Coordinates of C-alpha atoms in Angstrom, one line a residue:
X18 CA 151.8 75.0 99.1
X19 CA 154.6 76.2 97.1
X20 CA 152.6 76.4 93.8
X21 CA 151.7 80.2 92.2
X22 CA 148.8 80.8 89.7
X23 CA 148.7 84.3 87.6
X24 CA 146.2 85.6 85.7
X25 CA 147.6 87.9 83.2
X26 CA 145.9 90.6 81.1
X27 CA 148.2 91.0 77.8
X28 CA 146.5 94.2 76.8
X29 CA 144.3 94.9 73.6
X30 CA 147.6 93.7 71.4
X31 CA 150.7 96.0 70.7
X32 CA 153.3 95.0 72.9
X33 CA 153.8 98.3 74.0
X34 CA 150.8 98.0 76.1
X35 CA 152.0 95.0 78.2
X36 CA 152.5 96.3 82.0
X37 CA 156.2 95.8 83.1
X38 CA 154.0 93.1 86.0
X39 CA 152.3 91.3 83.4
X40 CA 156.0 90.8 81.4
X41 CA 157.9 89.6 84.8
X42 CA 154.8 87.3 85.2
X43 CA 155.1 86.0 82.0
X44 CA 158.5 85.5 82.5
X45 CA 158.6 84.1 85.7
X46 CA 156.2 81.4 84.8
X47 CA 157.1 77.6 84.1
X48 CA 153.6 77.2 82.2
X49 CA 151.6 78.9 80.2
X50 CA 148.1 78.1 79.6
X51 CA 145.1 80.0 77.3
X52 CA 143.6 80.4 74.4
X53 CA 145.6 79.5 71.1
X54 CA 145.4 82.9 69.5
X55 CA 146.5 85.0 73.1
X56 CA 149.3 82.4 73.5
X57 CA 150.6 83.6 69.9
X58 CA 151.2 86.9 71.2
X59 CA 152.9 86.0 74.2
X60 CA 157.3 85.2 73.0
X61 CA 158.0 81.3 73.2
X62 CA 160.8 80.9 76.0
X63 CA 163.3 78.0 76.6
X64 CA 161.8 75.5 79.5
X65 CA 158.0 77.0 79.3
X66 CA 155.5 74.8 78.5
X67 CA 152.1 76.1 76.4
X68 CA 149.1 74.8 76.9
X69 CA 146.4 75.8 74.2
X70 CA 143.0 75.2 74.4
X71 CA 139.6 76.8 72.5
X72 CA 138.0 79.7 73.5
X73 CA 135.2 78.4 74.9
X74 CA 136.6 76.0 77.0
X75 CA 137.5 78.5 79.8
X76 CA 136.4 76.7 83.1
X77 CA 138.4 73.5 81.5
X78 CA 141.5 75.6 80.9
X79 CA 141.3 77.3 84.6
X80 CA 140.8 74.0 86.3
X81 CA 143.6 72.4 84.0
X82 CA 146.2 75.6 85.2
X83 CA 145.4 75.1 88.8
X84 CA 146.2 71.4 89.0
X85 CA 149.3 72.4 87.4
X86 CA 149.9 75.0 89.9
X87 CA 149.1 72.7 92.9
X88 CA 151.7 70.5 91.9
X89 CA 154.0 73.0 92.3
X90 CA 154.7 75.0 89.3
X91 CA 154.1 78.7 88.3
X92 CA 151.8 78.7 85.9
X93 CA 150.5 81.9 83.7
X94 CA 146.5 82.0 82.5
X95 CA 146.6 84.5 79.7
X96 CA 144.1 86.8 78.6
X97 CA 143.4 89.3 76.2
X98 CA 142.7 92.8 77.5
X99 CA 142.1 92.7 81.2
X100 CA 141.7 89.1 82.8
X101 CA 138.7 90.9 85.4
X102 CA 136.9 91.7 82.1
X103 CA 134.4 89.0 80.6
X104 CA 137.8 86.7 80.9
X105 CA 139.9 84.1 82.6
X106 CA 140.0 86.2 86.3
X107 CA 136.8 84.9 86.7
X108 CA 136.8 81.5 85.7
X109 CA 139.7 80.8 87.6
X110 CA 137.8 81.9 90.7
X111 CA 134.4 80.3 90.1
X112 CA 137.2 76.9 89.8
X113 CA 138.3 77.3 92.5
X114 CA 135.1 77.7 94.0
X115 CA 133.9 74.7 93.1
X116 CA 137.2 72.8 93.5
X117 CA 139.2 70.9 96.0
X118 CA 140.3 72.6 99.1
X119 CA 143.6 73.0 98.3
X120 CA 143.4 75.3 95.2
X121 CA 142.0 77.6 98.1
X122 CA 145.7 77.3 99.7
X123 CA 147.2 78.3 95.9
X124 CA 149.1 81.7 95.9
X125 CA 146.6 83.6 93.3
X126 CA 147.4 86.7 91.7
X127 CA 145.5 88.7 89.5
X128 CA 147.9 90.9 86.8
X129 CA 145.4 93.7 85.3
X130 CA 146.2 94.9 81.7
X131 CA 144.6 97.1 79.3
X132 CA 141.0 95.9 78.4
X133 CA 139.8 97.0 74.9
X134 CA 136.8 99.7 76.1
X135 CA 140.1 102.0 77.5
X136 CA 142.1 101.4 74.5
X137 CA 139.2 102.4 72.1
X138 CA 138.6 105.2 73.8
X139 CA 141.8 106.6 73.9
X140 CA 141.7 106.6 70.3
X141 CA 139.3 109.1 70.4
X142 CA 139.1 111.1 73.0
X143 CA 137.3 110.8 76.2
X144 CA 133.7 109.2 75.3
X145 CA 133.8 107.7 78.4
X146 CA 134.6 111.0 80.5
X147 CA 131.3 110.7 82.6
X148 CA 129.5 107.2 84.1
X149 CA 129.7 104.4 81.8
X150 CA 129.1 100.9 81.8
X151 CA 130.0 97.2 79.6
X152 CA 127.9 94.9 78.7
X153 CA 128.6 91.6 76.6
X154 CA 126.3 91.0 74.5
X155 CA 127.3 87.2 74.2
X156 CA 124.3 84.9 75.4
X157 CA 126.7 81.6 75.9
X158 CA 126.4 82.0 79.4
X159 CA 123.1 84.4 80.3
X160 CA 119.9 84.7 78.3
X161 CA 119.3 87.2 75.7
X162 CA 116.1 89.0 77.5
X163 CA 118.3 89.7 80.6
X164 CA 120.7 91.0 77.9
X165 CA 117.5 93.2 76.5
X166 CA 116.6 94.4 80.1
X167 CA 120.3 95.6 81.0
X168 CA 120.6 97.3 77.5
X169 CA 117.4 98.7 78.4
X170 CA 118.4 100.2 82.1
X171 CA 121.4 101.5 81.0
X172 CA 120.5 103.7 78.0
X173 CA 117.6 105.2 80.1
X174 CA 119.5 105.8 82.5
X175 CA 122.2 107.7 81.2
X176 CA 124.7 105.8 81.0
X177 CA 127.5 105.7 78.1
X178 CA 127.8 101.7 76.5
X179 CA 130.8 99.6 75.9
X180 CA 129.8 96.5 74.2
X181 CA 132.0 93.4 74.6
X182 CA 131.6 90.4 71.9
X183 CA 129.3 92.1 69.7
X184 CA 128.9 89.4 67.1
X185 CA 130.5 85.7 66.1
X186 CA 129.4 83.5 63.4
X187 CA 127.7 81.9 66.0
X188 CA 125.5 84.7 67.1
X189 CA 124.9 87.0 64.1
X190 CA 121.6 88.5 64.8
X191 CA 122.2 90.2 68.3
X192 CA 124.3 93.2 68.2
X193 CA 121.7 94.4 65.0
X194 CA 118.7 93.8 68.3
X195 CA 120.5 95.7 70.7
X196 CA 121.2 98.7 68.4
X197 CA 117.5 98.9 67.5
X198 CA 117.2 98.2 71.6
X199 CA 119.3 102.2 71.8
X200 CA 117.2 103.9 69.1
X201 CA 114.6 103.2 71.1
X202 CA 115.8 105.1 74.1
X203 CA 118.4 107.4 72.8
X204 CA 118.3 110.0 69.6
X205 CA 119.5 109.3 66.1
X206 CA 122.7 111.4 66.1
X207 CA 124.1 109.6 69.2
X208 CA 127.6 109.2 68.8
X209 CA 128.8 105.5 68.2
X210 CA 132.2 103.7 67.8
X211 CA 133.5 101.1 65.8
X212 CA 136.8 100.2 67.6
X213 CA 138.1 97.0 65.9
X214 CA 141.6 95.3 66.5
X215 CA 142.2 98.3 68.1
X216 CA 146.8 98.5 68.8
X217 CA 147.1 96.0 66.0
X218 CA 148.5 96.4 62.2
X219 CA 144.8 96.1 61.0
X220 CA 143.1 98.7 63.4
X221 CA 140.5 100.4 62.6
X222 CA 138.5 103.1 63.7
X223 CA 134.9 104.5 62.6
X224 CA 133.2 107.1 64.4
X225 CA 129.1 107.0 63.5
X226 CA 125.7 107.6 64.8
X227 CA 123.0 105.8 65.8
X228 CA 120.8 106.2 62.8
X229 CA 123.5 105.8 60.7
X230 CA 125.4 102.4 62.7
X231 CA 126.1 99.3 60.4
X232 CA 125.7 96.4 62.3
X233 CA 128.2 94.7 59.2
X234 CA 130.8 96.7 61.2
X235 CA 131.2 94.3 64.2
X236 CA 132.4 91.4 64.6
X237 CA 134.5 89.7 67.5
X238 CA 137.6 91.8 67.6
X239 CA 135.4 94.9 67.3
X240 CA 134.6 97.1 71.0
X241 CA 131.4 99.5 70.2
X242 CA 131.3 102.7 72.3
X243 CA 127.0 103.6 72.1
X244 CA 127.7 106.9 73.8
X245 CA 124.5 109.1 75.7
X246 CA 122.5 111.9 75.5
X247 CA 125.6 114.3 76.5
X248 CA 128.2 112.8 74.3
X249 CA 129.7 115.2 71.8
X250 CA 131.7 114.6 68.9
X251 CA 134.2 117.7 67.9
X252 CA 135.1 118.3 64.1
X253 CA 138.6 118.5 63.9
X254 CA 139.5 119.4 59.9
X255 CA 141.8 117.4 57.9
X256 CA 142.1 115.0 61.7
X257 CA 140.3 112.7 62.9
X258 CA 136.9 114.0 65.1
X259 CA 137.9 114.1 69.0
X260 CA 133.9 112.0 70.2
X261 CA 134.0 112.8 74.5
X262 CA 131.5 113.1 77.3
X263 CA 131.5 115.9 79.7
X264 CA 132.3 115.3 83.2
X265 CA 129.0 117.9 84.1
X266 CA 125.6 116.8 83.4
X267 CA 124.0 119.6 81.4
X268 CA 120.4 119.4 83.2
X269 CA 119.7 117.6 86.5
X270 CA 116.1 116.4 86.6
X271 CA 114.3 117.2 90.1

């Protein structure tokens, strides 16, 4: 089968942080399909197609790019940040899945690209310098109390948070429950970022505590960084504070 799909991570938004891959894929491709916003970001090109569909319709947009692709074409999937992450990579598998056998034959390739938890915390230092994990915080597709019960294991044990799809208009009560999920576990001055539109004109960057977090900070193009126990934040005058986690725990338990 002569057709090629490619799932391609655009980054968290600057152009700058497009991979050279993820351009020549873009490039190479005969189709592009995704979300209306991500396809504005990507440069219109002389005999490419766009296909645009809403954000929610991701298993419809996957399925729609691989017919495309079986008939012959190279087609592009685009997706904010990295496609592996909470995005398009996996809808494109569980289609094909689920599919007919010869999407299975499809030459598939992945492109990675910046996803917004590495961006945010480049900004400001290294919070994620020791074991971390992300969690969305979205119930469209799971159930809030296994949402509750990860948030739970993973402040207790240790880890550093990245939360993914904090709020929407359609879900404006649960990032406030999982932050009062973390002051249950972890103290009040434990570091927390605000990392919103992060590479873009409007970017913006808070750095906050636990006590002192304002859930009317989030909304979708915000990633929060809860960090741990060990997580510092380092004064810097007249800059902006330098918020890390050492690589060496500070007490082992036996």
């Amino acid at each position: 089968m002569s057709g090629h799909l490619a799932v391609v991570g655009l980054g968290p938004g600057d152009i700058r942080y497009l991979t050279p891959e993820a351009d020549a894929a873009l490039v190479a491709a005969q189709a592009l399909y995704g979300y209306g916003p991500y396809l504005d970001r990507v440069p219109a090109r002389a005999n490419q197609t766009r296909h645009t569909s809403d954000n929610r319709e991701e298993g419809a947009r996957a399925a729609a790019a691989l017919r495309h692709a079986a008939e012959g074409a190279r087609v592009a999937v685009v997706s904010s940040g990295d496609p592996g992450v909470f995005a398009m990579a996996a809808a494109v598998c569980e289609e094909i899945e689920s599919g007919p056998q010869s999407w299975r034959a499809l030459d598939v390739a992945v492109v990675p690209g910046i996803t917004a938890m590495l961006a945010v915390a480049a900004r400001i230092g290294a919070p994620l310098g020791h074991d971390f994990c992300a969690l969305s915080l979205s119930d469209n597709l799971k159930p809030w109390d296994l949402i509750e019960r990860r948030l739970d294991a993973a402040a207790s044990a240790g880890f550093v948070i990245a939360l993914y799809n904090p709020v929407s208009r359609a879900r404006p009560w649960q990032f406030g429950a999982a932050i009062e999920l973390l002051r249950r576990h972890l103290p009040p001055p434990t570091p927390v970022v605000f990392g919103r539109a992060v590479t873009r004109a409007d970017e913006q960057i808070n750095v906050t505590t636990l006590d002192r977090a304002d859930t009317a900070q989030a909304d979708m193009a915000t990633l929060v960084i809860v960090g741990s126990r060990e997580t510092r934040v380092i004064a810097r005058p007249g800059l902006a504070p330098l918020v890390y986690t050492p690589r060496a725990v500070a007490e082992v338990s036996a």
